[in-house]
């Protein structure tokens, strides 16, 4: 039996019209001289990589970005041929496949440059390489002290026709904390490392640094291209940056469950594992068929907000693997009614940011973790 969106147990509605509008808003912010790379790693932060990549390109993004090469190769397999950077490589590649798929490959150290150069020799095609500078994040990227060697070896490989250095780039640690002293320090270090590489003879197609918070608040970090992820999905990078609406962005994902059971219970009734919630008086309980296997954070037990029957309720007791309960307080709600966990917020429903607060996390984690058991239903394709 086929299921329509209305009869699904639960669904994540993905508004591709909102995604396109967000990309256009970001393009308007950075201006025509700066390109936008739509970051679609982690299945487009849980929204679905292929449809979101296509929508981002339709709205004027000219690059795509992923973390892993497998994510990038999946986009190529779906027929997406836009410029595409992936940056999280581990020994073994797949470098040959990356070169043959015309990927731009982030290189942060000597081992990676060696492997990609060998792959270029095997495939008889120059590898498109973007050198990543660790300007202070302390995660991936090449330390300033090791930069001259990486740049030198990359240029030597380029001279032999094995690589083409197409980009120089870096990533911020604290761009979501306006005024953080590391922002200026990283920017200065990036200028120094970039200037060094260019003096040595690197002539990159793109130089870039800005993630969403930098794209929204730090024009001096734009260079040739910005790499927004979370902003494209209409979610705030963090409370200090502002709300999505402050930047003309609209949330793309709406998570809805279909109420599975409504029943009257007496006072003093324990609810869900551990009985951390006990009814105060006679009341009605509603069962929402989404749990931590679907990405609803167990940490939001007793705290997560849900719109059911026109009111925002709070998760009663523990979130279980597949379901949780809300106390409807005697209100009449029919089985099959919508339980909206989060959405754009303009119909009284909570937002991903509200769930982030309830679960002591960031909204990135809320949307990205929505599990594969929840079908994505695409709107405004
Ligand atoms: C290297 C890199 N660039 C860009 C992004 C996009 O970040 P955001 O979602 O904050 O825009 C990420 C995500 O973490 C990243 O790892």
XYZ file of C-alpha atoms and ligand atoms in Angstrom:
397
model
C 0.000 0.000 0.000
C 1.458 3.321 -0.939
C 1.548 6.059 1.659
C 0.716 9.661 0.962
C 2.344 12.430 2.950
C -0.796 12.626 5.096
C -0.819 8.959 6.057
C 2.844 8.689 6.933
C 3.729 7.921 10.558
C 6.039 10.876 10.428
C 7.726 12.988 7.823
C 10.280 15.709 7.401
C 8.882 18.187 4.921
C 11.677 19.886 3.026
C 10.646 23.179 1.443
C 12.962 23.548 -1.532
C 11.356 26.904 -2.312
C 12.608 28.157 1.060
C 16.063 26.732 0.351
C 16.239 28.504 -2.994
C 15.067 31.759 -1.384
C 17.734 31.381 1.321
C 20.457 30.913 -1.289
C 19.218 33.992 -3.116
C 19.232 35.949 0.161
C 22.825 34.869 0.811
C 23.838 35.815 -2.722
C 22.241 39.222 -2.226
C 24.237 39.639 0.980
C 27.649 38.792 -0.486
C 27.185 40.577 -3.820
C 27.911 39.575 -7.367
C 31.707 39.361 -7.029
C 31.547 36.569 -4.476
C 30.503 33.016 -5.307
C 28.392 30.836 -3.034
C 29.348 27.232 -2.283
C 26.323 25.359 -0.973
C 27.533 23.001 1.748
C 25.558 19.755 1.413
C 27.596 17.411 3.612
C 25.871 15.019 6.011
C 23.012 14.543 3.562
C 22.559 18.308 3.351
C 22.372 18.565 7.154
C 19.646 15.917 7.107
C 17.599 17.593 4.356
C 18.642 15.293 1.471
C 21.849 15.968 -0.465
C 20.765 15.552 -4.077
C 17.538 17.616 -4.059
C 19.140 20.311 -1.918
C 22.256 20.460 -4.106
C 20.079 20.855 -7.191
C 17.945 23.546 -5.551
C 21.038 25.453 -4.366
C 22.477 25.429 -7.893
C 19.145 26.537 -9.364
C 19.192 29.515 -6.998
C 22.660 30.575 -8.081
C 25.153 28.690 -5.931
C 28.089 27.949 -8.255
C 29.941 25.464 -6.061
C 28.977 22.594 -3.773
C 30.887 21.357 -0.747
C 30.921 18.052 1.104
C 33.021 16.601 3.882
C 33.707 13.096 2.576
C 34.645 12.003 -0.924
C 31.827 9.459 -0.863
C 29.306 12.237 -0.375
C 30.824 14.074 -3.328
C 30.898 10.981 -5.546
C 27.222 10.331 -4.757
C 26.383 13.796 -6.111
C 28.344 13.049 -9.274
C 26.543 9.686 -9.615
C 23.260 11.625 -9.474
C 24.411 13.640 -12.486
C 25.455 16.833 -10.688
C 28.489 18.222 -12.480
C 28.969 21.581 -10.726
C 32.353 22.457 -9.192
C 32.532 20.394 -6.031
C 35.008 20.529 -3.135
C 35.340 17.790 -0.537
C 37.688 18.160 2.360
C 37.709 15.206 4.729
C 40.122 12.694 3.241
C 41.726 9.758 4.971
C 44.640 7.619 3.834
C 43.606 5.430 0.906
C 41.385 7.996 -0.774
C 39.448 7.206 -2.986
C 41.750 9.631 -4.829
C 41.566 7.989 -8.284
C 37.777 8.171 -8.261
C 37.958 11.754 -7.014
C 40.243 12.819 -9.851
C 38.172 11.026 -12.482
C 35.002 12.645 -11.084
C 36.631 16.075 -11.357
C 36.389 16.785 -7.642
C 38.340 19.551 -5.968
C 40.177 17.909 -3.126
C 41.047 19.602 0.133
C 44.647 18.866 1.085
C 45.794 19.640 4.611
C 49.111 17.803 4.855
C 51.989 16.061 3.164
C 50.553 12.542 3.313
C 47.496 13.674 1.354
C 49.539 15.553 -1.218
C 51.683 12.446 -1.744
C 48.657 10.180 -2.186
C 46.835 12.528 -4.531
C 49.973 12.991 -6.626
C 50.396 9.222 -6.959
C 46.733 8.946 -8.001
C 47.262 11.651 -10.620
C 50.146 9.626 -12.034
C 47.970 6.460 -12.111
C 44.980 8.163 -13.717
C 47.125 10.330 -16.002
C 45.032 13.347 -15.036
C 46.029 16.354 -12.949
C 44.318 16.456 -9.561
C 42.463 19.631 -8.601
C 43.788 20.437 -5.151
C 42.758 23.126 -2.676
C 45.345 23.730 0.037
C 43.785 24.151 3.466
C 45.438 26.394 6.031
C 44.954 25.894 9.757
C 44.765 29.562 10.707
C 43.775 28.763 14.283
C 40.875 26.300 14.321
C 43.231 23.518 15.385
C 41.318 20.877 13.467
C 42.039 20.006 9.836
C 44.392 22.183 7.763
C 48.109 22.819 7.570
C 49.902 24.621 10.394
C 51.705 27.856 9.445
C 55.070 26.241 10.271
C 54.426 23.412 7.785
C 52.896 25.652 5.092
C 56.097 26.481 3.134
C 56.793 22.770 2.640
C 53.212 21.945 1.590
C 53.070 24.914 -0.784
C 56.518 24.082 -2.190
C 55.698 20.414 -2.813
C 52.309 21.286 -4.309
C 53.937 23.737 -6.714
C 56.559 21.144 -7.631
C 53.793 18.610 -8.388
C 51.964 21.271 -10.366
C 55.110 21.920 -12.413
C 55.167 18.207 -13.252
C 51.533 18.406 -14.410
C 50.281 16.180 -11.588
C 48.192 18.659 -9.651
C 46.549 22.003 -10.207
C 46.291 24.146 -7.091
C 42.800 25.543 -7.538
C 42.168 26.978 -4.101
C 43.588 28.229 -0.822
C 41.205 28.184 2.080
C 40.615 27.965 5.806
C 37.845 27.594 8.379
C 36.838 29.656 11.444
C 36.684 28.430 15.025
C 34.428 31.085 16.573
C 32.671 33.013 13.812
C 29.398 32.342 15.642
C 30.626 34.417 18.599
C 30.611 37.999 17.312
C 33.651 39.911 18.505
C 35.648 36.830 19.488
C 39.354 37.757 19.296
C 40.208 34.603 17.332
C 38.230 35.899 14.328
C 40.595 38.770 13.574
C 43.631 36.643 14.424
C 42.559 33.874 12.012
C 41.834 36.379 9.277
C 45.277 37.924 9.660
C 46.965 34.520 9.583
C 44.981 33.590 6.480
C 46.134 36.782 4.737
C 49.734 35.899 5.619
C 49.506 32.280 4.475
C 47.679 33.261 1.290
C 50.196 36.010 0.503
C 53.047 33.540 1.004
C 51.449 30.973 -1.328
C 50.747 33.587 -4.011
C 54.303 34.979 -3.806
C 55.623 31.454 -4.313
C 53.517 31.144 -7.472
C 50.142 29.707 -6.419
C 47.412 31.291 -8.533
C 44.176 29.966 -7.007
C 40.806 30.106 -8.721
C 39.160 30.577 -5.323
C 40.252 31.785 -1.903
C 37.737 31.250 0.870
C 37.109 31.140 4.576
C 33.540 32.090 5.466
C 31.021 29.632 6.898
C 27.422 30.706 7.662
C 28.074 32.973 10.640
C 30.900 34.706 8.773
C 28.730 35.016 5.666
C 25.997 36.630 7.774
C 28.136 38.977 9.846
C 31.718 39.381 8.523
C 31.983 40.815 4.984
C 35.762 41.182 5.374
C 36.007 37.354 5.266
C 34.330 36.837 1.886
C 37.377 36.703 -0.470
C 36.204 34.953 -3.705
C 33.645 32.602 -2.240
C 31.596 31.833 0.878
C 30.697 28.353 2.173
C 27.349 28.536 3.964
C 25.759 25.363 5.247
C 23.305 25.902 8.083
C 22.125 29.320 6.829
C 21.072 27.751 3.549
C 18.711 25.512 5.537
C 17.236 28.577 7.263
C 18.619 27.701 10.681
C 20.603 30.063 12.896
C 24.305 29.279 13.427
C 23.846 30.265 17.056
C 21.876 32.533 19.368
C 24.538 35.259 19.407
C 24.396 35.612 15.626
C 20.651 36.210 15.488
C 17.517 34.466 14.332
C 17.035 33.226 10.759
C 14.427 35.939 10.192
C 16.986 38.633 11.121
C 18.795 37.691 7.902
C 15.764 37.032 5.712
C 16.179 33.261 6.005
C 13.382 30.728 6.380
C 13.661 27.248 7.925
C 13.535 24.540 5.270
C 12.656 21.496 7.388
C 9.355 20.839 9.180
C 9.203 17.674 11.289
C 5.733 16.246 11.782
C 4.386 13.084 13.380
C 0.887 11.686 13.212
C -0.570 11.213 16.714
C -0.741 7.442 17.167
C -2.981 7.106 20.219
C -5.023 9.328 22.514
C -6.251 7.971 25.837
C -7.630 9.070 29.170
C -5.616 8.163 32.236
C -6.246 8.608 35.944
C -4.237 10.819 38.314
C -0.912 9.485 39.499
C -0.209 7.559 36.293
C 3.455 7.171 35.428
C 4.405 7.990 31.823
C 7.120 6.323 29.745
C 10.288 4.534 30.901
C 11.405 5.365 34.409
C 8.129 7.132 35.266
C 9.851 10.512 35.276
C 6.470 12.094 34.587
C 3.419 11.319 36.693
C -0.004 12.758 35.867
C -1.273 15.236 38.436
C -4.971 14.770 37.750
C -7.138 12.882 35.313
C -5.844 13.771 31.880
C -5.384 12.691 28.275
C -2.128 11.434 26.861
C -1.146 11.663 23.199
C 1.417 9.312 21.699
C 3.811 10.809 19.143
C 5.455 8.124 16.997
C 8.968 9.595 16.843
C 11.856 8.701 19.100
C 15.580 8.842 19.452
C 15.978 6.345 16.597
C 14.478 9.102 14.464
C 16.818 11.724 15.882
C 14.564 13.164 18.591
C 17.143 13.825 21.314
C 16.599 11.709 24.430
C 18.268 14.568 26.271
C 15.119 16.608 25.575
C 13.028 14.199 27.698
C 10.630 16.265 29.803
C 11.647 19.408 27.892
C 11.121 19.160 24.109
C 8.273 21.328 22.734
C 5.625 19.973 20.327
C 2.617 21.661 18.732
C -0.401 19.370 19.082
C -4.056 20.390 18.856
C -3.239 24.087 18.564
C -1.056 24.278 21.708
C 2.621 23.777 22.380
C 3.000 20.825 24.757
C 6.102 19.487 26.422
C 7.423 15.950 26.077
C 6.074 14.089 29.130
C 8.718 11.797 30.573
C 11.370 10.087 28.556
C 11.805 10.068 24.810
C 11.973 6.367 23.868
C 13.507 4.796 20.768
C 10.407 5.112 18.603
C 7.940 7.282 20.467
C 7.218 9.778 23.192
C 4.141 11.044 24.994
C 2.603 14.477 25.505
C 0.073 15.396 28.166
C -2.900 16.892 26.336
C -4.477 18.060 29.594
C -7.927 16.817 28.656
C -8.009 18.580 25.268
C -9.751 16.710 22.495
C -7.226 15.567 19.910
C -7.972 12.826 17.417
C -5.530 10.053 16.509
C -3.907 11.114 13.246
C -3.705 14.760 14.300
C -0.444 16.496 13.469
C 2.261 16.754 16.090
C 4.712 19.358 14.811
C 8.086 19.119 16.530
C 9.636 21.987 14.647
C 9.215 24.117 11.577
C 9.390 27.727 10.457
C 7.726 28.913 13.664
C 5.130 31.145 12.038
C 2.184 28.824 12.730
C 2.834 28.534 16.442
C 5.148 25.552 16.071
C 8.533 25.350 17.814
C 11.732 25.770 15.805
C 14.888 23.684 15.560
C 16.504 26.371 17.741
C 13.856 25.680 20.446
C 14.749 21.977 20.357
C 18.438 22.837 20.537
C 17.804 24.774 23.743
C 15.688 21.924 25.156
C 18.436 19.388 24.432
C 21.439 21.569 25.390
C 22.826 21.408 21.891
C 22.994 23.387 18.671
C 20.303 23.507 16.001
C 22.771 21.977 13.513
C 22.568 18.734 15.477
C 18.771 18.789 15.658
C 18.206 18.868 11.887
C 21.236 16.762 10.905
C 20.309 13.882 13.182
C 16.794 13.307 11.854
C 17.093 9.647 10.966
C 16.699 7.751 7.725
C 13.460 6.151 9.012
C 11.760 9.531 8.613
C 10.820 10.017 4.958
C 11.720 13.365 3.439
C 8.781 14.858 1.565
C 9.882 17.553 -0.867
C 7.756 20.653 -1.343
C 8.086 23.251 -4.108
C 10.362 21.113 -6.230
C 35.050 23.306 6.140
C 33.644 23.741 6.309
N 33.165 24.772 5.597
C 31.902 25.217 5.733
C 31.040 24.613 6.616
C 29.642 25.157 6.763
O 29.444 25.635 8.059
P 28.069 26.308 8.460
O 27.060 25.231 8.454
O 28.313 26.900 9.798
O 27.789 27.326 7.421
C 31.490 23.546 7.397
C 30.605 22.916 8.370
O 30.936 22.618 9.479
C 32.829 23.094 7.238
O 33.294 22.059 7.940
